[in-house]
Short mmCIF file of C-alpha atoms in Angstrom, two decimals:
data_model
loop_
_atom_site.label_atom_id
_atom_site.label_comp_id
_atom_site.label_asym_id
_atom_site.label_seq_id
_atom_site.Cartn_x
_atom_site.Cartn_y
_atom_site.Cartn_z
CA MET A 7 44.04 -15.95 -21.20
CA LYS A 8 41.83 -13.10 -20.19
CA ILE A 9 42.87 -11.27 -17.09
CA PHE A 10 40.00 -9.84 -15.10
CA SER A 11 40.47 -7.45 -12.27
CA PHE A 12 38.96 -8.58 -9.02
CA ILE A 13 38.23 -6.81 -5.85
CA TYR A 14 39.53 -9.11 -3.16
CA VAL A 15 37.05 -9.19 -0.34
CA SER A 16 38.38 -11.14 2.56
CA ASN A 17 36.43 -12.76 5.34
CA TYR A 18 33.13 -11.53 4.01
CA LYS A 19 30.50 -11.76 6.73
CA LEU A 20 26.80 -11.17 6.50
CA ILE A 21 26.30 -10.42 10.16
CA TYR A 22 28.29 -7.65 11.75
CA ASN A 23 29.85 -8.05 15.18
CA SER A 24 30.41 -4.36 15.99
CA PRO A 25 29.47 -0.89 14.73
CA VAL A 26 33.08 -0.37 13.56
CA GLU A 27 32.98 -3.59 11.58
CA ALA A 28 29.56 -2.61 10.21
CA ALA A 29 30.89 0.76 9.04
CA GLN A 30 33.94 -0.87 7.46
CA LYS A 31 31.76 -3.41 5.68
CA LYS A 32 29.48 -0.66 4.32
CA GLU A 33 32.53 1.19 2.98
CA GLN A 34 33.78 -1.98 1.29
CA GLU A 35 30.40 -2.62 -0.26
CA LYS A 36 30.15 0.95 -1.51
CA GLU A 37 33.62 0.64 -3.02
CA LEU A 38 32.74 -2.70 -4.62
CA VAL A 39 29.66 -1.22 -6.29
CA GLN A 40 31.61 1.87 -7.40
CA LYS A 41 34.39 -0.26 -8.90
CA THR A 42 31.81 -2.34 -10.77
CA LEU A 43 30.20 0.78 -12.20
CA GLU A 44 33.61 1.92 -13.42
CA ASN A 45 34.54 -1.47 -14.85
CA PRO A 46 31.89 -4.17 -15.55
CA GLU A 47 34.50 -6.93 -15.17
CA ASN A 48 34.47 -6.24 -11.43
CA PHE A 49 30.92 -7.54 -11.34
CA ALA A 50 32.52 -10.97 -11.23
CA SER A 51 33.48 -10.27 -7.60
CA ILE A 52 29.87 -9.66 -6.63
CA MET A 53 28.78 -12.79 -8.46
CA HIS A 54 31.55 -14.78 -6.84
CA ILE A 55 30.34 -13.79 -3.35
CA TYR A 56 26.63 -14.19 -3.94
CA LYS A 57 26.19 -16.99 -6.47
CA ALA A 58 26.07 -19.86 -3.99
CA PRO A 59 23.84 -18.20 -1.35
CA LEU A 60 21.41 -16.92 -3.99
CA GLU A 61 21.27 -20.27 -5.73
CA ARG A 62 20.44 -21.93 -2.42
CA TYR A 63 17.83 -19.27 -1.63
CA ILE A 64 16.11 -19.61 -5.01
CA SER A 65 16.05 -23.40 -4.69
CA ARG A 66 14.45 -23.09 -1.25
CA LEU A 67 11.90 -20.51 -2.28
CA ALA A 68 10.89 -22.12 -5.57
CA TYR A 69 10.60 -25.81 -6.20
CA ILE A 70 11.91 -25.70 -9.72
CA SER A 71 14.48 -27.61 -11.76
CA LYS A 72 18.21 -26.85 -11.69
CA ASP A 73 17.99 -25.31 -15.17
CA GLU A 74 15.21 -23.01 -14.02
CA ILE A 75 17.18 -22.02 -10.93
CA ASP A 76 20.11 -21.08 -13.17
CA HIS A 77 17.75 -19.12 -15.41
CA VAL A 78 16.31 -17.15 -12.46
CA LEU A 79 19.80 -16.61 -11.04
CA GLN A 80 21.09 -15.26 -14.35
CA ASP A 81 18.12 -12.91 -14.67
CA SER A 82 18.67 -11.78 -11.08
CA PHE A 83 22.33 -10.93 -11.65
CA ILE A 84 21.52 -9.05 -14.86
CA LYS A 85 18.90 -7.09 -12.94
CA ILE A 86 21.35 -6.43 -10.12
CA TYR A 87 23.88 -5.11 -12.63
CA GLN A 88 21.31 -2.89 -14.33
CA ASN A 89 20.18 -1.46 -11.00
CA LEU A 90 23.61 -0.79 -9.47
CA ASN A 91 23.00 2.97 -9.56
CA ASP A 92 19.93 2.37 -7.42
CA PHE A 93 21.87 0.66 -4.64
CA ASP A 94 20.83 2.31 -1.40
CA THR A 95 23.95 2.62 0.74
CA SER A 96 21.81 2.68 3.90
CA LEU A 97 21.10 -1.00 3.22
CA SER A 98 23.59 -3.83 3.27
CA LEU A 99 24.55 -5.01 -0.21
CA SER A 100 23.42 -8.49 0.79
CA SER A 101 19.88 -7.32 1.67
CA TRP A 102 19.62 -5.32 -1.54
CA ILE A 103 20.80 -8.24 -3.68
CA TYR A 104 18.52 -10.68 -1.87
CA ARG A 105 15.60 -8.29 -2.43
CA ILE A 106 16.13 -8.23 -6.19
CA THR A 107 16.57 -12.02 -6.30
CA HIS A 108 13.47 -12.56 -4.16
CA ASN A 109 11.36 -10.38 -6.46
CA GLN A 110 12.73 -12.07 -9.58
CA THR A 111 11.92 -15.51 -8.14
CA ILE A 112 8.39 -14.52 -7.16
CA ASP A 113 7.82 -13.01 -10.62
CA TYR A 114 9.08 -16.19 -12.23
CA LEU A 115 6.78 -18.33 -10.07
CA ARG A 116 3.78 -16.17 -11.01
CA LYS A 117 4.48 -16.73 -14.68
CA GLN A 118 4.88 -20.47 -14.10
CA LYS A 119 1.75 -20.75 -11.98
CA ASN A 120 0.21 -23.62 -13.83
CA LYS A 121 3.30 -25.75 -14.01
CA PRO A 122 3.58 -28.55 -11.44
CA SER A 123 6.21 -27.97 -8.82
CA LEU A 124 9.08 -30.36 -8.32
CA PHE A 125 9.00 -30.50 -4.58
CA ARG A 126 8.61 -34.26 -4.43
CA GLU A 127 11.68 -34.77 -6.56
CA ARG A 128 13.71 -32.39 -4.50
CA GLU A 129 12.36 -33.35 -1.09
CA LEU A 130 15.47 -35.19 0.13
CA GLU A 131 17.88 -32.56 -1.14
CA PHE A 132 15.84 -29.82 0.49
CA SER A 133 15.34 -31.58 3.81
CA GLU A 134 19.07 -32.11 4.19
CA THR A 135 19.62 -28.37 4.23
CA ILE A 136 17.17 -27.64 7.05
CA PRO A 137 19.04 -26.32 10.04
CA ASP A 138 18.13 -27.58 13.51
CA ILE A 139 16.84 -24.15 14.49
CA PHE A 140 13.89 -24.68 12.15
CA THR A 141 12.57 -27.60 14.18
CA THR A 142 13.32 -26.11 17.59
CA GLU A 143 11.75 -22.75 16.75
CA ILE A 144 8.65 -24.13 15.12
CA ASP A 145 8.40 -27.15 17.37
CA VAL A 146 7.09 -29.75 14.99
CA ASP A 147 7.81 -33.41 14.65
CA LYS A 148 11.28 -33.70 13.15
CA LYS A 149 10.36 -36.94 11.44
CA ILE A 150 7.56 -35.21 9.52
CA LEU A 151 9.74 -32.25 8.78
CA SER A 152 12.64 -34.19 7.33
CA THR A 153 10.50 -36.03 4.82
CA HIS A 154 7.65 -33.69 4.03
CA VAL A 155 8.90 -30.19 4.68
CA THR A 156 8.70 -29.06 1.07
CA GLU A 157 5.10 -30.19 0.71
CA ILE A 158 4.16 -28.40 3.91
CA LEU A 159 6.05 -25.22 3.00
CA ASN A 160 4.61 -25.28 -0.49
CA ALA A 161 1.10 -25.35 0.94
CA LEU A 162 1.68 -22.07 2.77
CA PRO A 163 1.01 -18.64 1.24
CA SER A 164 4.17 -17.35 -0.46
CA GLN A 165 4.58 -14.55 2.08
CA TYR A 166 4.79 -17.04 4.98
CA ARG A 167 7.02 -19.39 3.03
CA SER A 168 9.44 -16.57 2.16
CA ILE A 169 9.68 -15.33 5.71
CA LEU A 170 10.24 -18.79 7.23
CA ILE A 171 12.99 -19.51 4.70
CA LEU A 172 14.67 -16.15 5.24
CA ARG A 173 14.55 -16.38 9.03
CA PHE A 174 15.21 -20.02 9.75
CA MET A 175 17.12 -21.25 6.73
CA GLU A 176 18.94 -18.20 5.45
CA ASP A 177 19.49 -16.99 9.05
CA LYS A 178 18.58 -13.40 8.23
CA SER A 179 18.04 -10.91 11.03
CA TYR A 180 14.71 -9.11 11.43
CA LEU A 181 16.27 -5.91 10.05
CA GLU A 182 17.62 -7.73 7.01
CA ILE A 183 14.23 -9.33 6.36
CA GLU A 184 12.57 -5.88 6.61
CA ASP A 185 14.95 -4.61 3.94
CA ILE A 186 14.66 -7.68 1.69
CA LEU A 187 10.86 -7.80 1.74
CA GLN A 188 10.38 -4.00 2.18
CA LYS A 189 8.20 -4.42 5.21
CA PRO A 190 7.54 -1.71 7.82
CA PRO A 191 9.29 -2.06 11.18
CA GLY A 192 7.49 -4.36 13.55
CA THR A 193 5.59 -6.29 10.91
CA VAL A 194 8.33 -8.90 10.43
CA SER A 195 7.98 -10.31 13.96
CA THR A 196 4.20 -10.47 13.52
CA LEU A 197 4.57 -12.21 10.17
CA ILE A 198 7.02 -14.73 11.58
CA SER A 199 4.61 -15.59 14.41
CA ARG A 200 1.78 -16.06 11.96
CA ALA A 201 3.97 -18.07 9.58
CA LYS A 202 5.08 -20.40 12.38
CA LYS A 203 1.50 -20.90 13.46
CA ALA A 204 0.41 -21.56 9.88
CA PHE A 205 3.26 -24.02 9.43
CA LYS A 206 2.29 -25.95 12.56
CA GLU A 207 -1.36 -26.05 11.51
CA GLU A 208 -0.41 -27.22 8.04
CA THR A 209 1.77 -29.94 9.56
CA GLU A 210 -1.11 -31.18 11.71
CA ARG A 211 -3.45 -31.13 8.74
CA TYR A 212 -0.88 -33.01 6.69
CA LYS A 213 -0.48 -35.63 9.42
CA LEU A 214 -4.23 -36.18 9.51
CA GLU A 215 -4.61 -36.38 5.76
CA THR A 216 -1.74 -38.74 5.21
CA LYS A 217 -2.28 -40.59 8.49
CA ILE A 218 1.34 -40.21 9.49
CA GLN A 219 2.05 -41.28 13.08
CA MET B 9 36.34 -16.96 -12.67
CA THR B 10 33.68 -19.63 -13.14
CA THR B 11 31.78 -20.49 -16.30
CA PHE B 12 28.65 -18.96 -14.82
CA GLU B 13 30.36 -15.62 -14.13
CA GLU B 14 31.89 -15.59 -17.60
CA LYS B 15 28.48 -16.32 -19.09
CA ILE B 16 26.89 -13.34 -17.33
CA LEU B 17 29.74 -10.99 -18.23
CA ASN B 18 29.57 -12.12 -21.86
CA GLU B 19 25.82 -11.52 -21.89
CA ILE B 20 26.40 -8.03 -20.49
CA LYS B 21 28.97 -7.38 -23.23
CA ASP B 22 27.03 -8.97 -26.10
CA LYS B 23 23.70 -7.34 -25.31
CA LYS B 24 25.46 -4.05 -24.39
CA ILE B 25 23.68 -4.02 -21.04
CA THR B 26 24.54 -1.00 -18.96
CA PRO B 27 23.51 0.12 -15.49
CA THR B 28 20.45 2.36 -15.63
CA GLY B 29 21.38 5.99 -15.01
CA LYS B 30 21.04 7.41 -11.50
CA ASN B 31 18.80 10.20 -12.81
CA VAL B 32 16.21 7.67 -13.92
CA PHE B 33 15.96 6.33 -10.39
CA LEU B 34 15.88 9.82 -8.91
CA LEU B 35 13.10 10.81 -11.30
CA ARG B 36 11.14 7.66 -10.49
CA GLU B 37 11.49 8.29 -6.76
CA ALA B 38 10.50 11.95 -7.10
CA SER B 39 7.46 11.02 -9.22
CA ILE B 40 6.26 8.54 -6.62
CA TRP B 41 6.60 11.12 -3.84
CA VAL B 42 4.74 13.78 -5.88
CA PHE B 43 1.95 11.33 -6.67
CA LEU B 44 1.86 10.20 -3.05
CA SER B 45 1.54 13.80 -1.83
CA LEU B 46 -1.30 14.38 -4.29
CA ILE B 47 -3.16 11.30 -3.08
CA LEU B 48 -2.63 12.37 0.53
CA PHE B 49 -4.11 15.76 -0.33
CA LEU B 50 -7.10 13.97 -1.86
CA VAL B 51 -7.52 12.08 1.42
CA GLY B 52 -7.70 15.44 3.18
CA ILE B 53 -10.26 16.75 0.66
CA ALA B 54 -12.42 13.65 0.95
CA MET B 55 -12.25 13.83 4.76
CA SER B 56 -13.30 17.48 4.71
CA ILE B 57 -16.31 16.62 2.56
CA VAL B 58 -17.23 13.81 4.96
CA ILE B 59 -17.11 16.29 7.85
CA PHE B 60 -19.16 18.81 5.87
CA LEU B 61 -21.81 16.22 4.99
CA LEU B 62 -22.00 14.93 8.57
CA PHE B 63 -22.56 18.48 9.87
CA ASP B 64 -25.01 19.04 7.03
CA ILE B 65 -27.38 16.26 8.12
CA ASP B 66 -30.88 17.69 8.38
CA TRP B 67 -32.36 15.79 11.31
CA GLU B 68 -35.66 17.62 10.77
CA SER B 69 -35.99 15.91 7.39
CA PHE B 70 -36.52 12.58 9.14
CA GLY B 71 -39.73 14.06 10.48
CA ASP B 72 -41.92 11.58 12.28
CA SER B 73 -40.22 8.52 10.78
CA ASP B 74 -39.99 5.31 12.80
CA LEU B 75 -36.22 5.16 12.50
CA TYR B 76 -34.13 4.88 15.67
CA ALA B 77 -31.35 7.39 16.25
CA HIS B 78 -28.62 4.95 15.15
CA GLU B 79 -30.62 4.14 12.02
CA LYS B 80 -30.90 7.84 11.18
CA ILE B 81 -27.13 8.12 11.57
CA LEU B 82 -26.48 5.05 9.40
CA HIS B 83 -28.88 6.46 6.82
CA SER B 84 -26.99 9.76 6.76
CA ILE B 85 -23.39 8.57 6.53
CA PRO B 86 -21.84 9.70 3.21
CA TYR B 87 -20.65 6.25 2.21
CA LEU B 88 -19.21 7.34 -1.12
CA TRP B 89 -16.83 9.84 0.46
CA VAL B 90 -15.97 7.55 3.37
CA GLY B 91 -15.16 4.88 0.78
CA LEU B 92 -12.93 7.36 -1.08
CA VAL B 93 -11.09 8.25 2.15
CA ILE B 94 -10.38 4.55 2.74
CA LEU B 95 -9.40 3.94 -0.89
CA PHE B 96 -7.01 6.92 -1.07
CA SER B 97 -5.50 6.00 2.32
CA ILE B 98 -4.75 2.46 1.14
CA LEU B 99 -3.25 3.88 -2.06
CA THR B 100 -1.03 6.20 0.00
CA TYR B 101 0.19 3.26 2.10
CA LYS B 102 0.94 1.11 -0.96
CA LEU B 103 2.80 3.98 -2.68
CA LEU B 104 4.88 4.57 0.43
CA LEU B 105 6.01 0.93 0.33
CA TYR B 106 7.23 1.49 -3.24
CA THR B 107 9.56 4.33 -2.26
CA LYS B 108 13.17 3.63 -1.42
CA THR B 109 12.94 4.30 2.30
CA GLY B 110 9.21 4.72 2.85
CA TYR B 111 8.67 1.24 4.22
CA LYS B 112 11.11 1.96 7.08
CA LYS B 113 9.16 5.04 8.09
CA ILE B 114 5.73 3.41 8.42
CA THR B 115 5.31 3.25 12.18
CA ASN B 116 2.24 3.62 14.37
CA LYS B 117 3.51 7.04 15.41
CA LEU B 118 3.70 8.22 11.78
CA ILE B 119 0.24 6.87 11.00
CA ILE B 120 -1.29 8.65 14.00
CA LYS B 121 0.53 11.94 13.26
CA THR B 122 -0.53 11.83 9.59
CA PHE B 123 -4.12 11.04 10.55
CA LEU B 124 -4.28 13.96 12.98
CA LEU B 125 -2.78 16.31 10.40
CA LEU B 126 -5.34 15.17 7.85
CA ILE B 127 -8.20 15.71 10.32
CA LEU B 128 -6.89 19.21 11.01
CA THR B 129 -6.65 19.95 7.27
CA ALA B 130 -10.16 18.58 6.78
CA ILE B 131 -11.57 20.78 9.55
CA VAL B 132 -9.89 23.89 8.10
CA LEU B 133 -11.27 23.09 4.63
CA HIS B 134 -14.73 22.58 6.10
CA LEU B 135 -14.72 25.78 8.16
CA SER B 136 -13.54 27.81 5.17
CA SER B 137 -16.45 26.41 3.09
CA VAL B 138 -14.01 24.89 0.61
CA ALA B 139 -15.51 21.46 1.33
CA GLU B 140 -19.03 22.72 0.68
CA ASN B 141 -18.01 24.31 -2.62
CA LEU B 142 -16.15 21.19 -3.73
CA GLU B 143 -19.11 19.02 -2.83
CA GLY B 144 -21.37 21.37 -4.76
CA ASN B 145 -19.10 21.10 -7.81
CA ALA B 146 -19.10 17.32 -7.52
CA SER B 147 -22.86 17.37 -8.17
CA ARG B 148 -22.04 18.11 -11.83
CA ILE B 149 -20.71 14.57 -12.12
CA PRO B 150 -23.39 12.29 -13.64
CA TYR B 151 -25.17 10.08 -11.12
CA TYR B 152 -23.40 11.76 -8.18
CA ARG B 153 -26.65 12.99 -6.67
CA SER B 154 -28.08 9.48 -6.77
CA LEU B 155 -25.24 8.42 -4.45
CA VAL B 156 -24.90 11.45 -2.20
CA PHE B 157 -27.95 13.14 -0.85
CA THR B 158 -27.53 16.40 1.03
CA LYS B 159 -29.68 18.81 2.97
CA ARG B 160 -29.56 21.05 -0.06
CA ASP B 161 -31.18 18.31 -2.17
CA ILE B 162 -33.93 17.76 0.39
CA TRP B 163 -34.79 21.45 0.44
CA ASN B 164 -34.41 21.96 -3.30
CA ALA B 165 -37.86 20.57 -4.07
CA PRO B 166 -40.27 23.50 -4.47
CA GLU B 167 -42.75 21.26 -6.27
CA LYS B 168 -42.95 19.28 -3.03
CA GLY B 169 -43.30 22.43 -0.98
CA LEU B 170 -39.68 22.63 0.19
CA LEU B 171 -37.45 25.52 -0.85
CA ALA B 172 -34.16 26.87 0.48
CA GLY B 173 -31.77 29.61 -0.53
CA LYS B 174 -30.08 32.89 0.25
CA ILE B 175 -32.14 36.06 0.77
CA THR B 176 -31.15 38.60 -1.87
CA GLU B 177 -33.63 41.38 -1.10
CA ILE B 178 -36.29 42.17 1.50
CA THR B 179 -39.00 43.98 -0.42
CA ASP B 180 -41.24 44.66 2.56
CA ASN B 181 -42.55 42.73 5.57
CA LYS B 182 -44.86 40.78 3.26
CA SER B 183 -42.33 39.54 0.68
CA LEU B 184 -38.69 38.95 -0.11
CA THR B 185 -36.59 37.59 -2.97
CA LEU B 186 -34.37 34.57 -2.65
CA LYS B 187 -31.81 32.73 -4.80
CA ASP B 188 -31.91 28.93 -4.51
CA SER B 189 -29.01 26.45 -4.90
CA ASN B 190 -29.59 26.43 -8.67
CA LYS B 191 -29.13 30.22 -8.73
CA ALA B 192 -32.81 30.64 -9.67
CA THR B 193 -34.56 33.68 -8.20
CA TRP B 194 -37.81 33.23 -6.26
CA TYR B 195 -40.34 35.74 -5.08
CA ILE B 196 -41.47 34.67 -1.57
CA ILE B 197 -44.85 35.69 -0.21
CA LEU B 198 -44.82 35.98 3.60
CA SER B 199 -48.45 36.85 4.31
CA SER B 200 -49.51 33.25 5.02
CA ILE B 201 -46.71 32.42 7.47
CA THR B 202 -47.88 30.50 10.52
CA ASN B 203 -44.45 30.04 12.05
CA SER B 204 -41.31 32.07 11.30
CA GLY B 205 -39.61 31.27 14.60
CA ASN B 206 -39.02 34.99 15.18
CA ILE B 207 -36.31 35.03 12.55
CA GLU B 208 -35.01 38.47 11.68
CA PHE B 209 -34.55 38.41 7.90
CA LYS B 210 -31.40 39.94 6.49
CA PRO B 211 -29.96 39.96 2.96
CA GLY B 212 -27.38 37.18 2.54
CA MET B 213 -29.06 34.99 5.16
CA LYS B 214 -29.77 31.35 4.31
CA ILE B 215 -33.25 30.04 5.10
CA LYS B 216 -35.45 27.01 4.39
CA ILE B 217 -39.13 27.40 3.62
CA ILE B 218 -42.16 25.08 3.71
CA GLY B 219 -44.93 26.29 1.44
CA ARG B 220 -46.22 25.94 -2.10
CA ILE B 221 -45.68 27.31 -5.59
CA ILE B 222 -48.47 29.71 -6.49
CA ALA B 223 -47.06 31.07 -9.76
CA THR B 224 -43.91 30.91 -11.87
CA SER B 225 -40.96 31.71 -9.60
CA THR B 226 -43.38 32.65 -6.83
CA PHE B 227 -43.52 30.68 -3.58
CA GLU B 228 -46.00 31.17 -0.78
CA ALA B 229 -44.31 30.50 2.59
CA ILE B 230 -46.18 28.77 5.41
CA GLU B 231 -43.19 28.13 7.65
CA ILE B 232 -39.66 29.53 7.58
CA ARG B 233 -36.67 28.07 9.42
CA ASN B 234 -33.03 28.98 9.79
CA TRP B 235 -30.78 27.04 7.49
#
């Protein structure tokens, strides 16, 4: 049996509660990356932490099959490994990893432009993962949202879709979203406002077109 | 360890994938910043040429045209250079987003400070005649003069009775020699002048002349104005 060395990271949190905790977390992340650079087997620790969240994020951002999600996820982790020396310690490891995954997913979608999306097939699965904050923040009919959210999201420009998913489904802070999408300070709040407005308008248009009550 | 993690680690081993060296990233970052600085400098150059061309507008050339003041202004705006200022500025912004930390620095304060610095640079380049020289050199580019029309072009038409240049020698009070923008030497006859505006001619002075060609490289002046 192969024995792989792991870095045990306990109680890993994505949101910091205090500056001390934030500093400790940054040190841990730096150490984790350093250990991986010294020994590739330690990359398993990073994958262990991020596989599930990234898989969920890719499935929300791109309406593709499970096999394709795995394919994008694999490519993302390979890219993350290749770019470890480029990890900017001023960012959180999470934001940096999400950024690479986001870009890989968008690139994949661009190449698959002409393929039909699978949002209808994955509608129920997707709608079950929508947190309540999505409906309260955007203030749309929950009935519509639960059954047609993927169609509505899919109709939005990818920039709006990404930001709504990151903010209301992945629960990322404004600072994290700035780092993931490499947006200047202040633009994230503007984009979120526009995305919410676009989502509401798209919902209304959808209701009219499909005559949903 | 899960199957997925094993799969990735095996792929890394089998394909001998290694993390890209730090120097590669440092070089990439440095290259972007160098290129960005160059583009920013080009913004400054283009702005200085815009300022030069705006100050160079020859309102007298509109003569008795029916154009309103705002139409004359719109007619005179150097659209090519204004377009280049906008294009280079957008390029600078996009390049900054590509840098590691550039996107965090783009604030309204930074944009305003950079803009003011560029305006200052442009004014200095204009006042030191660098902008004028650069604009003059740009005229060597094919089709440039069909896009950008300057006061120099208007007054570089001796066959139409318009000539301008720098006085090289004052022969006597009836003639002088002048070098035009094409470095050609002209012998200017002053005996037929109806209006010289009491200009005191000095070597090195730039003037514009209304008159006619009377012989090869000889121009009879009817009216002389300060450049």
